[in-house]
GROMACS .gro file of C-alpha atoms in nm:
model
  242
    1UNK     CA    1  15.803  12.050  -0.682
    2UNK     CA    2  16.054  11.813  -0.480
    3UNK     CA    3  16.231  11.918  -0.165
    4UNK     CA    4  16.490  12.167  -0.189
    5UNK     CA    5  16.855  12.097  -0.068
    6UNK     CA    6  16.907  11.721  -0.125
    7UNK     CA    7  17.242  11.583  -0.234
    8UNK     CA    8  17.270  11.373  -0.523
    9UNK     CA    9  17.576  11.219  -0.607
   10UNK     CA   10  17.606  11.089  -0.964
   11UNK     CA   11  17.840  10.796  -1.070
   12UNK     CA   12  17.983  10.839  -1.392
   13UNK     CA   13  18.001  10.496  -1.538
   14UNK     CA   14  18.115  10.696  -1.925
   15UNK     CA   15  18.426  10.854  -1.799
   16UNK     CA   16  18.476  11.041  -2.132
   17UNK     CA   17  18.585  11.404  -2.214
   18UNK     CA   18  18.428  11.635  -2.476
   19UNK     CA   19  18.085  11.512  -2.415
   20UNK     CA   20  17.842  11.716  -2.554
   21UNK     CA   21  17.641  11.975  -2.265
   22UNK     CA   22  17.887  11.888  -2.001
   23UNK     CA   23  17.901  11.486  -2.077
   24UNK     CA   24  17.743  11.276  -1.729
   25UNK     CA   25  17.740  11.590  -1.512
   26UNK     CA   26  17.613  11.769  -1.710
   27UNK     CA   27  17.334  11.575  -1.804
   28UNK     CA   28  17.244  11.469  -1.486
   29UNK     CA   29  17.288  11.830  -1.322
   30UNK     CA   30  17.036  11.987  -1.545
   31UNK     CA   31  16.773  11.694  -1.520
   32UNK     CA   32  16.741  11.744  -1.151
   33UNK     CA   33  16.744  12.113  -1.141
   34UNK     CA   34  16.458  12.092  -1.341
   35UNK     CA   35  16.278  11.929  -1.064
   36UNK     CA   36  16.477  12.043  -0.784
   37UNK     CA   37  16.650  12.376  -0.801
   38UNK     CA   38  16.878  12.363  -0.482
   39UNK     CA   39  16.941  12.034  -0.537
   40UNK     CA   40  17.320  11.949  -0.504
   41UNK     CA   41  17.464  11.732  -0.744
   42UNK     CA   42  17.842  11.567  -0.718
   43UNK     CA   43  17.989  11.375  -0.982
   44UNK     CA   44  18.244  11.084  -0.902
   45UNK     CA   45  18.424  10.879  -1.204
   46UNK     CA   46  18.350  10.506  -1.108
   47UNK     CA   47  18.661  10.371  -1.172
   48UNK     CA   48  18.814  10.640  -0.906
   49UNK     CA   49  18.895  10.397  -0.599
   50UNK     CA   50  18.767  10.564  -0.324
   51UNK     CA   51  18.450  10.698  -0.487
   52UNK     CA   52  18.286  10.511  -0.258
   53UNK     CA   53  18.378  10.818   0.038
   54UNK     CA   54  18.131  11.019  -0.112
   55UNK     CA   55  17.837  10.859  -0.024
   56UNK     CA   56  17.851  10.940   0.337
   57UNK     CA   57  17.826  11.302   0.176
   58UNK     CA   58  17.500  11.226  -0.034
   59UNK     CA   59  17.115  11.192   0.047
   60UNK     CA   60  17.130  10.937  -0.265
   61UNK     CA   61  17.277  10.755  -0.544
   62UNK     CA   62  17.267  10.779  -0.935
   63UNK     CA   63  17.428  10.536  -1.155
   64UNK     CA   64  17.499  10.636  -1.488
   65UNK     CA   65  17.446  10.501  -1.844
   66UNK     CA   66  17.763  10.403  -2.048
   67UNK     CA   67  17.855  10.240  -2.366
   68UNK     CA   68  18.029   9.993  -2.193
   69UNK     CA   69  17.834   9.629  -2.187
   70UNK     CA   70  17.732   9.560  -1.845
   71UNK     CA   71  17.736   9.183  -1.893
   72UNK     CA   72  18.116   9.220  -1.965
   73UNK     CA   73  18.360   8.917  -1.746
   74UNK     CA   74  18.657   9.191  -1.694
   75UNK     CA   75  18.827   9.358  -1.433
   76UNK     CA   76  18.630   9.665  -1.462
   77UNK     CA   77  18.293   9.558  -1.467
   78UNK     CA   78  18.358   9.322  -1.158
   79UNK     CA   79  18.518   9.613  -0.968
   80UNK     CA   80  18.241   9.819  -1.049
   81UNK     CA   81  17.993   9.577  -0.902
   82UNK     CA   82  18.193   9.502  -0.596
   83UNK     CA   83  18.196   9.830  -0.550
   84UNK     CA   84  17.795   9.866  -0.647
   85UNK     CA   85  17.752   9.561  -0.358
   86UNK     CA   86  17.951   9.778  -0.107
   87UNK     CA   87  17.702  10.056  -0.193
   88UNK     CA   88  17.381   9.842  -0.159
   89UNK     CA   89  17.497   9.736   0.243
   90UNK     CA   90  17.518  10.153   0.302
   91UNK     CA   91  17.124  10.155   0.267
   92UNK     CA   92  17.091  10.431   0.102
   93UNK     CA   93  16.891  10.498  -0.182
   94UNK     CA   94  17.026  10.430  -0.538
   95UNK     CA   95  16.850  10.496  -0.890
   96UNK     CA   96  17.056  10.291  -1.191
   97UNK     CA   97  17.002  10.446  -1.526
   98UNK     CA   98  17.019  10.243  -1.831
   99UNK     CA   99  17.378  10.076  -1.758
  100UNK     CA  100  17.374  10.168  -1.392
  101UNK     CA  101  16.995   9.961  -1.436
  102UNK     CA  102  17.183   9.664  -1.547
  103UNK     CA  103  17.467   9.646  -1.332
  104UNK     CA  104  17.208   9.718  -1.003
  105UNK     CA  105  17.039   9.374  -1.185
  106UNK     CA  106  17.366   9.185  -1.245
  107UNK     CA  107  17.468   9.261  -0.863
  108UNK     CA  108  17.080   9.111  -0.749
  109UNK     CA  109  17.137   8.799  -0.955
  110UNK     CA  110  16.985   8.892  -1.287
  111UNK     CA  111  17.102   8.847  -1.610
  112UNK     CA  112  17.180   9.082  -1.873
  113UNK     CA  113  17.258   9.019  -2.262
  114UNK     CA  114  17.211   9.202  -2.603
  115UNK     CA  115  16.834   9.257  -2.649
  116UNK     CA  116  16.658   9.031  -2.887
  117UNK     CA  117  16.550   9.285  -3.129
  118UNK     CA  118  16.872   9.533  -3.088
  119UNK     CA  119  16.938   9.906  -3.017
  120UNK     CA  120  16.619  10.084  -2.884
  121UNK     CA  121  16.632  10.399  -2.966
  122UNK     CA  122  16.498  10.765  -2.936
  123UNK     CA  123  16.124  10.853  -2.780
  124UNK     CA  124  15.921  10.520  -2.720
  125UNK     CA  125  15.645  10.382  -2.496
  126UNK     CA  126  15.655  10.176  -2.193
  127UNK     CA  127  15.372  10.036  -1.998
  128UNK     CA  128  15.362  10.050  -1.606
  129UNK     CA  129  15.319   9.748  -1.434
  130UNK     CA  130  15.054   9.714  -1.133
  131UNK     CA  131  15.330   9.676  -0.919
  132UNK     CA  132  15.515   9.988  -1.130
  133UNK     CA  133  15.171  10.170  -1.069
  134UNK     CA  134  15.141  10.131  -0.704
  135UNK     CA  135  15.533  10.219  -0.654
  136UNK     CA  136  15.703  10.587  -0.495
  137UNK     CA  137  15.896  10.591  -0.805
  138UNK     CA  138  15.599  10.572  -1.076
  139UNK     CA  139  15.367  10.756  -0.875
  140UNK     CA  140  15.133  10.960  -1.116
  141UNK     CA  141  15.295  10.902  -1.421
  142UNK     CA  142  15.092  10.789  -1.685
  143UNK     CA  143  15.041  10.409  -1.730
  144UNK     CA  144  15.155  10.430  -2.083
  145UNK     CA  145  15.461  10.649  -2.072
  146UNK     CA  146  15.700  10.852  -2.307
  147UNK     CA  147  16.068  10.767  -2.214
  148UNK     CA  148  16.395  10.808  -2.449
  149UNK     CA  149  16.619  10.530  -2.441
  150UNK     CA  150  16.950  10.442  -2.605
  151UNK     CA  151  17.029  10.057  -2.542
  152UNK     CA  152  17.036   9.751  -2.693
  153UNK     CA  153  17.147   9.539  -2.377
  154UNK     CA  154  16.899   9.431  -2.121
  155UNK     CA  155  16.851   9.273  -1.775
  156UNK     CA  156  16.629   8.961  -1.912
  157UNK     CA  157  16.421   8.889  -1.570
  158UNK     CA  158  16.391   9.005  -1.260
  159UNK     CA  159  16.554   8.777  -0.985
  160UNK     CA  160  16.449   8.706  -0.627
  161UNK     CA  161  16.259   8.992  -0.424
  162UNK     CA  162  16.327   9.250  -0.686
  163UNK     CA  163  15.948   9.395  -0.844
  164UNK     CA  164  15.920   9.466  -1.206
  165UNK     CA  165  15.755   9.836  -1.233
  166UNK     CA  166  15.752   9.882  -1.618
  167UNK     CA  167  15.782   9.694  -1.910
  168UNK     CA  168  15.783   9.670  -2.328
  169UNK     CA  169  15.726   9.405  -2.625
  170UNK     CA  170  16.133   9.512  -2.642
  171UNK     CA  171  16.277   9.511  -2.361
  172UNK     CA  172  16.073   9.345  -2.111
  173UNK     CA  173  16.250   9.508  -1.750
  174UNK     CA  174  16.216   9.861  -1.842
  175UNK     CA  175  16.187   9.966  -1.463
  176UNK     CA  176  16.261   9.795  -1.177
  177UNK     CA  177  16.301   9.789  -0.802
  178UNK     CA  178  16.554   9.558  -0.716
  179UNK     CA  179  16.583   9.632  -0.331
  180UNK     CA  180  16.469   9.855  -0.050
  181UNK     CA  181  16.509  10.180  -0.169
  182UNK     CA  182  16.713  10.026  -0.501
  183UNK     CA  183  16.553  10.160  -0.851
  184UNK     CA  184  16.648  10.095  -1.254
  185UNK     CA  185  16.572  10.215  -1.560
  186UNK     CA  186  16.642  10.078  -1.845
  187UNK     CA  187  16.537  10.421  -2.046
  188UNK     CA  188  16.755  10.792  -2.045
  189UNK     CA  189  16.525  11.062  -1.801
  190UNK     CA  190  16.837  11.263  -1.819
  191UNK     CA  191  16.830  11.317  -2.187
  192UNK     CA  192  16.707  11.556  -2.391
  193UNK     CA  193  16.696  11.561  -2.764
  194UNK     CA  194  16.997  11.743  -2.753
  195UNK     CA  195  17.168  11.539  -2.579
  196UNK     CA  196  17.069  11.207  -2.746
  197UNK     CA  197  17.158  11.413  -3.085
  198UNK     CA  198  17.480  11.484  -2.933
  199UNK     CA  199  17.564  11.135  -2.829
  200UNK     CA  200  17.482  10.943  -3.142
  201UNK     CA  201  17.672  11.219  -3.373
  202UNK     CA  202  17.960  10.965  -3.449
  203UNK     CA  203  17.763  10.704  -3.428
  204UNK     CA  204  17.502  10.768  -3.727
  205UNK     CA  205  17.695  10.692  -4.022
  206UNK     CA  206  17.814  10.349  -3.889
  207UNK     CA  207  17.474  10.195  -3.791
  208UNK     CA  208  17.195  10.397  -3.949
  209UNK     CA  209  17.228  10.087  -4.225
  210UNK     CA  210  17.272   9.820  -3.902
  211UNK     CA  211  16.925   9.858  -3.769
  212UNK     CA  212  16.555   9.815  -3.817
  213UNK     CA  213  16.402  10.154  -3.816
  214UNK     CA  214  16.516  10.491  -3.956
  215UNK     CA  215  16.788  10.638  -3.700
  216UNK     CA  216  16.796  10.945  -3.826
  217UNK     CA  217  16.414  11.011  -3.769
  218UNK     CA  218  16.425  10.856  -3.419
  219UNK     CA  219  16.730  11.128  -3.365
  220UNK     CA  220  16.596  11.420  -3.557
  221UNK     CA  221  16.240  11.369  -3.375
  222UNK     CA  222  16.387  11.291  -3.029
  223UNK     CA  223  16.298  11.542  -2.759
  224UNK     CA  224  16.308  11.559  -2.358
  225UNK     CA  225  15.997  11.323  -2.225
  226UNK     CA  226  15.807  11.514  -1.905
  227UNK     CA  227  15.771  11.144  -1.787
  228UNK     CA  228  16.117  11.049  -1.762
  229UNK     CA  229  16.124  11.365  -1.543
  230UNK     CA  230  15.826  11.275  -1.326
  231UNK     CA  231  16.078  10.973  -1.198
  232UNK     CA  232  16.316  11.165  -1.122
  233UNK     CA  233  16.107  11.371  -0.879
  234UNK     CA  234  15.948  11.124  -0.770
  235UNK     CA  235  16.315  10.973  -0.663
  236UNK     CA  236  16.379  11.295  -0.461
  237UNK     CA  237  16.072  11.335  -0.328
  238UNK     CA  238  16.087  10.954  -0.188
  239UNK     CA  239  16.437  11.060  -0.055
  240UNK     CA  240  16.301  11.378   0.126
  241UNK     CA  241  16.029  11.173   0.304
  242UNK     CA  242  16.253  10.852   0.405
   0.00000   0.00000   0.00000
């Protein structure tokens, strides 16, 4: 069990209403609790200006998934990661999550495009690295583990001092530590099947004839991964002990 009372705040990079189970918050909110009861979560829109206030509040930083594309040239992705740069000079720790992954590896040089072989989807299997294995934020989970993921962008390499910690014949920077204290994933450990059902329910009809497996299994199938969970508690249990 991680330590109790730690203060999480979440940045909501989706900004959407009517999300299904309570949209970011939500999502994010339940994940933890699971591993942390007390834990306090606090949920921030990114494009609010000041969001930036809160940190002084939190033991840590999430950064959410969105639909947006985080290799994107306009004014909100470049405030965003101005703003993400600002963070990084606090020194606090930070966990990106599938978006928030790519735009942590966009601010530390890296490069992110569509993925070679498209949307990866549903429950799949990454592989630890050595690096991954030896790492606070891997610690104990299996080398070959169950994640869900809904992407098909990707951070292509790994720039400068950053470490790759897990990888797939996909999508090659699955997991990442990109500074002191400064974790990605490319993969969803706040979703459950639920919530990935949820998510994709107006998007079904328009790609289940765009990709290259059968969506509606990969939905229908998906379920919460006790791995994805394991890094989050292993996030708050490196926080606790920092």
């Amino acid at each position: 069990m991680a330590p109790q009372g730690l203060k999480i705040l979440v940045v909501d990079c989706v900004e959407k209403e009517a999300l299904p189970l309570g949209g970011v918050d939500g999502w994010f909110r339940a994940a933890l609790r699971k591993c942390s009861p007390k834990v306090e979560v606090k949920t921030v829109r990114a494009s609010t200006p000041d969001w930036e206030k809160e940190v002084a509040w939190a033991d840590a930083v999430m950064i959410s998934g969105s639909p947006r594309d985080a290799f994107a040239d306009d004014e909100w992705t470049h405030a965003l990661m101005a703003k993400v740069a600002r963070l990084l000079e606090k020194k606090k720790p930070v966990l990106g999550v599938c978006y928030g992954h790519q735009i942590l590896g966009r601010v530390q040089g890296g490069k992110v495009e569509r993925c070679e072989g498209g949307w990866e989807l549903g429950e799949t299997k990454v592989e630890t690295t050595a690096e991954g294995a030896g790492s606070e934020l891997l610690k104990g989970v299996p080398k070959e583990m169950k994640v869900m993921q809904s992407h098909r962008d990707c951070v292509l390499e790994v720039p400068g001092k950053g470490v790759l910690l897990a990888s797939s014949p996909h999508t090659r920077v699955q997991a990442a530590q990109w500074a002191e204290r400064v974790y990605g994933v490319q993969f969803h450990p706040e979703f459950t099947g639920e919530v990935i059902r949820g998510v994709w329910a107006a998007r079904r009809d328009k790609w289940r004839d765009q990709v290259k497996f059968n969506l509606d299994e990969k939905l229908d199938q998906a379920k919460e991964c006790p791995d994805g969970l394991a890094i989050f508690r292993n996030f708050l249990k490196m926080i606790s002990s920092s």
